[in-house]
Coordinates of C-alpha atoms in Angstrom, one line a residue:
X1 CA 28.8 35.1 21.9
X2 CA 32.6 34.5 22.2
X3 CA 33.3 31.2 23.7
X4 CA 35.8 32.7 26.2
X5 CA 33.1 35.0 27.5
X6 CA 30.7 32.2 27.9
X7 CA 33.0 30.1 30.0
X8 CA 33.8 33.0 32.2
X9 CA 30.2 33.0 33.4
X10 CA 29.2 30.9 36.5
X11 CA 28.5 27.3 35.7
X12 CA 24.8 27.6 36.7
X13 CA 24.4 30.5 34.2
X14 CA 26.2 28.5 31.5
X15 CA 23.8 25.5 32.0
X16 CA 20.8 27.9 31.8
X17 CA 22.0 29.4 28.6
X18 CA 22.6 26.0 27.1
X19 CA 19.1 24.9 28.0
X20 CA 17.6 27.8 26.1
X21 CA 19.2 26.5 22.9
X22 CA 19.9 28.5 19.7
X23 CA 23.2 30.0 20.6
X24 CA 26.0 31.0 18.3
X25 CA 29.6 30.9 19.5
X26 CA 32.6 32.5 17.8
X27 CA 36.3 32.1 18.2
X28 CA 36.0 28.8 20.1
X29 CA 39.1 27.0 20.9
X30 CA 39.3 23.2 20.4
X31 CA 39.0 22.7 24.2
X32 CA 36.0 25.0 24.2
X33 CA 34.2 22.8 21.6
X34 CA 34.9 19.7 23.7
X35 CA 33.5 21.4 26.8
X36 CA 30.3 22.4 24.9
X37 CA 29.8 18.9 23.7
X38 CA 30.3 17.5 27.1
X39 CA 27.9 20.0 28.7
X40 CA 25.2 19.0 26.2
X41 CA 25.8 15.3 26.9
X42 CA 25.5 15.9 30.6
X43 CA 22.1 17.4 29.9
X44 CA 21.1 14.1 28.2
X45 CA 21.2 15.8 24.8
X46 CA 22.6 14.1 21.7
X47 CA 25.0 16.6 20.3
X48 CA 26.2 16.7 16.7
X49 CA 29.4 18.4 15.6
X50 CA 30.4 19.7 12.2
X51 CA 33.9 20.7 11.3
X52 CA 36.6 20.7 8.7
X53 CA 39.9 21.5 10.5
X54 CA 42.5 19.6 12.5
X55 CA 41.4 21.5 15.7
X56 CA 37.8 20.2 15.2
X57 CA 38.9 16.5 15.4
X58 CA 38.7 16.1 19.2
X59 CA 35.1 17.5 19.4
X60 CA 34.1 15.5 16.2
X61 CA 35.2 12.3 17.9
X62 CA 33.6 13.1 21.2
X63 CA 30.2 14.1 19.8
X64 CA 27.4 11.6 19.4
X65 CA 27.8 12.1 15.6
X66 CA 30.7 14.0 14.1
X67 CA 30.2 15.4 10.6
X68 CA 33.2 16.4 8.5
X69 CA 33.5 18.2 5.2
X70 CA 34.4 16.0 2.3
X71 CA 35.9 18.6 0.0
X72 CA 37.5 21.2 2.2
X73 CA 37.9 19.0 5.3
X74 CA 41.3 17.8 6.4
X75 CA 42.1 14.1 6.5
X76 CA 42.3 14.3 10.3
X77 CA 38.8 15.6 10.7
X78 CA 37.5 13.0 8.2
X79 CA 39.1 10.2 10.2
X80 CA 37.6 11.5 13.5
X81 CA 34.1 12.0 12.1
X82 CA 31.2 9.5 11.9
X83 CA 29.9 11.0 8.6
X84 CA 31.6 12.9 5.8
X85 CA 29.6 15.3 3.6
X86 CA 30.9 14.5 0.1
X87 CA 29.5 17.8 -1.3
X88 CA 30.1 20.0 1.7
X89 CA 26.4 20.9 1.6
X90 CA 24.7 21.1 5.0
X91 CA 21.3 20.3 3.5
X92 CA 22.7 16.9 2.8
X93 CA 22.5 16.3 6.5
X94 CA 18.7 16.6 6.3
X95 CA 18.6 14.1 3.5
X96 CA 20.8 11.7 5.5
X97 CA 18.5 12.0 8.5
X98 CA 15.5 11.2 6.4
X99 CA 17.2 8.2 4.8
X100 CA 18.2 7.0 8.2
X101 CA 14.7 7.3 9.6
X102 CA 13.3 5.5 6.6
X103 CA 15.8 2.6 7.0
X104 CA 14.9 2.3 10.7
X105 CA 11.1 2.3 9.9
X106 CA 11.7 -0.4 7.2
X107 CA 13.5 -2.5 9.7
X108 CA 10.6 -2.2 12.1
X109 CA 8.1 -3.1 9.3
X110 CA 10.2 -6.2 8.4
X111 CA 10.5 -7.4 11.9
X112 CA 6.9 -6.7 12.9
X113 CA 5.6 -8.4 9.8
X114 CA 7.5 -11.6 10.5
X115 CA 6.7 -11.6 14.2
X116 CA 3.0 -11.1 13.6
X117 CA 3.0 -13.9 11.0
X118 CA 4.8 -16.3 13.2
X119 CA 2.6 -15.5 16.2
X120 CA -0.4 -16.3 14.0
X121 CA 1.0 -19.6 13.0
X122 CA 1.9 -20.4 16.6
X123 CA -1.6 -19.4 17.8
X124 CA -3.3 -21.6 15.1
X125 CA -1.4 -24.7 16.2
X126 CA -1.7 -23.9 19.9
X127 CA -5.5 -23.3 19.8
X128 CA -6.0 -26.5 17.9
X129 CA -3.8 -28.5 20.3
X130 CA -5.5 -27.1 23.4
X131 CA -9.0 -27.8 22.0
X132 CA -8.0 -31.3 20.9
X133 CA -8.8 -30.6 17.2
X134 CA -6.9 -32.2 14.3
X135 CA -3.8 -30.2 13.1
X136 CA -5.1 -27.4 10.9
X137 CA -1.6 -27.1 9.4
X138 CA 1.1 -29.7 8.9
X139 CA 4.9 -29.2 9.4
X140 CA 5.3 -29.0 5.6
X141 CA 2.7 -26.2 5.4
X142 CA 4.5 -24.2 8.1
X143 CA 7.8 -24.7 6.4
X144 CA 6.3 -23.6 3.1
X145 CA 4.8 -20.5 4.6
X146 CA 8.0 -19.4 6.3
X147 CA 10.3 -20.0 3.5
X148 CA 8.3 -19.2 0.4
X149 CA 5.2 -17.2 1.3
X150 CA 6.7 -14.8 3.9
X151 CA 10.1 -14.3 2.4
X152 CA 9.3 -12.2 -0.7
X153 CA 7.0 -9.6 0.9
X154 CA 9.2 -9.4 4.0
X155 CA 12.2 -8.6 1.8
X156 CA 10.2 -6.1 -0.3
X157 CA 9.3 -4.2 2.9
X158 CA 12.9 -3.0 2.9
X159 CA 12.1 -0.8 -0.1
X160 CA 9.2 1.1 1.5
X161 CA 9.3 4.8 0.8
X162 CA 9.6 7.4 3.6
X163 CA 6.4 8.3 5.4
X164 CA 5.1 11.8 4.4
X165 CA 5.6 13.1 7.9
X166 CA 8.8 11.3 8.7
X167 CA 10.8 14.5 9.2
X168 CA 8.0 16.0 11.5
X169 CA 8.3 13.1 14.0
X170 CA 10.2 13.8 17.2
X171 CA 13.5 12.0 17.6
X172 CA 13.1 8.7 19.3
X173 CA 15.0 8.0 22.6
X174 CA 18.4 6.6 22.0
X175 CA 17.6 3.7 24.3
X176 CA 14.3 2.8 22.7
X177 CA 14.2 -0.8 21.4
X178 CA 13.3 -1.4 17.8
X179 CA 10.4 -3.5 19.0
X180 CA 8.5 -1.3 21.5
X181 CA 5.9 -2.5 23.9
X182 CA 3.2 -0.9 21.9
X183 CA 4.3 -2.5 18.6
X184 CA 4.7 -5.9 20.4
X185 CA 1.2 -5.7 21.8
X186 CA -0.2 -4.5 18.5
X187 CA 1.3 -7.4 16.5
X188 CA 0.5 -10.0 19.2
X189 CA -3.1 -9.0 18.8
X190 CA -2.7 -9.2 15.0
X191 CA -1.2 -12.7 15.3
X192 CA -4.0 -13.7 17.7
X193 CA -6.8 -13.0 15.2
X194 CA -4.8 -14.6 12.4
X195 CA -4.6 -17.8 14.5
X196 CA -8.3 -17.6 15.4
X197 CA -9.3 -17.1 11.7
X198 CA -7.1 -20.0 10.6
X199 CA -8.6 -22.4 13.2
X200 CA -12.1 -21.0 12.6
X201 CA -12.1 -21.9 8.9
X202 CA -10.8 -25.3 9.8
X203 CA -13.6 -25.9 12.4
X204 CA -16.2 -24.3 10.2
X205 CA -15.6 -26.8 7.5
X206 CA -16.3 -29.8 9.8
X207 CA -19.3 -28.1 11.4
X208 CA -20.8 -27.7 7.9
X209 CA -20.5 -31.5 7.6
X210 CA -22.5 -31.9 10.8
X211 CA -19.6 -32.5 13.2
X212 CA -20.0 -30.7 16.5
X213 CA -17.2 -29.1 18.5
X214 CA -17.2 -31.8 21.1
X215 CA -17.1 -34.5 18.4
X216 CA -14.2 -32.7 16.7
X217 CA -12.3 -32.5 20.0
X218 CA -12.6 -36.3 20.2
X219 CA -11.9 -36.9 16.5
X220 CA -9.5 -39.7 17.3
X221 CA -12.4 -41.7 18.9
X222 CA -14.6 -41.3 15.9
X223 CA -16.4 -44.6 15.4
X224 CA -16.1 -45.6 19.0
X225 CA -17.7 -42.7 21.0
X226 CA -19.6 -41.0 18.1
X227 CA -20.6 -41.6 14.5
X228 CA -20.6 -39.1 11.7
X229 CA -23.8 -38.2 10.0
X230 CA -24.7 -37.5 6.3
X231 CA -23.7 -41.1 5.4
X232 CA -20.1 -40.2 6.0
X233 CA -17.3 -42.5 7.4
X234 CA -14.7 -41.4 9.8
X235 CA -12.1 -42.0 7.1
X236 CA -14.0 -39.6 4.9
X237 CA -13.6 -36.8 7.5
X238 CA -10.1 -37.3 8.9
X239 CA -8.1 -39.2 6.3
X240 CA -7.0 -38.5 2.8
X241 CA -8.9 -35.8 0.9
X242 CA -11.2 -35.4 3.9
X243 CA -8.3 -34.1 5.9
X244 CA -6.6 -32.3 3.0
X245 CA -9.6 -30.0 2.2
X246 CA -9.9 -28.3 5.6
X247 CA -6.1 -28.0 5.9
X248 CA -6.1 -26.3 2.5
X249 CA -8.7 -23.9 3.6
X250 CA -6.7 -23.1 6.7
X251 CA -3.5 -22.6 4.7
X252 CA -5.2 -20.4 2.2
X253 CA -6.7 -18.3 5.0
X254 CA -3.4 -18.0 6.7
X255 CA -1.6 -17.0 3.5
X256 CA -4.2 -14.4 2.4
X257 CA -4.2 -12.8 5.9
X258 CA -0.5 -12.6 5.9
X259 CA -0.5 -11.0 2.4
X260 CA -3.0 -8.4 3.5
X261 CA -0.9 -7.8 6.5
X262 CA 2.2 -7.2 4.2
X263 CA 0.2 -4.7 2.1
X264 CA -0.7 -2.8 5.2
X265 CA 2.9 -2.7 6.4
X266 CA 4.1 0.0 4.0
X267 CA 4.0 2.3 7.0
X268 CA 4.2 1.4 10.6
X269 CA 2.1 4.4 11.8
X270 CA 0.1 5.6 8.8
X271 CA -3.0 4.0 7.3
X272 CA -3.4 2.4 3.9
X273 CA -5.4 5.5 2.8
X274 CA -2.4 7.8 3.4
X275 CA 0.4 5.4 2.4
X276 CA -0.9 2.8 0.0
X277 CA 0.9 -0.3 -1.1
X278 CA 1.1 1.1 -4.7
X279 CA 4.0 3.3 -3.4
X280 CA 6.2 0.2 -3.2
X281 CA 6.2 -1.7 -6.4
X282 CA 8.5 -4.4 -5.1
X283 CA 6.0 -5.2 -2.3
X284 CA 3.2 -5.7 -4.9
X285 CA 5.5 -8.1 -6.7
X286 CA 6.5 -9.8 -3.5
X287 CA 2.8 -10.4 -2.6
X288 CA 1.9 -11.6 -6.1
X289 CA 4.7 -14.2 -6.3
X290 CA 3.4 -16.4 -3.3
X291 CA -0.1 -16.1 -4.6
X292 CA 0.9 -17.6 -7.9

């Protein structure tokens, strides 16, 4: 359809034709292109504009993303555009969209991994404090986990390959946060059971030595309110190696669960069966380094 004929129609009919999609306009003036872009934006669409001439510059600048030709395009159109196709090949746009979606997904994986790990550490200390148990992790343990253990796998998540169905996914809303409510809920639950497991291993060690939960909750009064069994002294349980062993168990549990979490973070939405960690060699290396 010629652009002049389209704009001669009533506004209601123009909007109805725009909503149907898949229309081809010919002999469009620069002002017509801007009108079309504005109409799409008023319909809450995200218009993209391709062009190579000087007259395309206004619409390229107004569109949500302007795409200029790198070989045949004028300098004016390149300056006005958000993206320049170096090979003037429209199929490159598809590759660019795939790469952009992959980068966004990797940012989500990076952020979600660190958030779930930190929530697990917070929960472990919080649960132990509320219950009155000894600290399952020291400040040095937490510093080591955050700086050494979490760093390499989190960085390696930035090299995740694209999901197999990444180009089949619907475009996300432009105002959607990178951390959605569903992802936040999902990783809060992940951090919750990491914290429970970390404290559970710590408590399980003391219970294997005959210390009950109520006695462990009043560990600072050992020797006054209660006496340990199995010919053990209070110092054997809560000082020196007696304290170091359960803390080591807690630290090992926390680190191993975080490493398994990293291996499962190759894809935010797909399972390990469909997108396994072997697809990201850097992640395997990033997980192996902290374990060494």
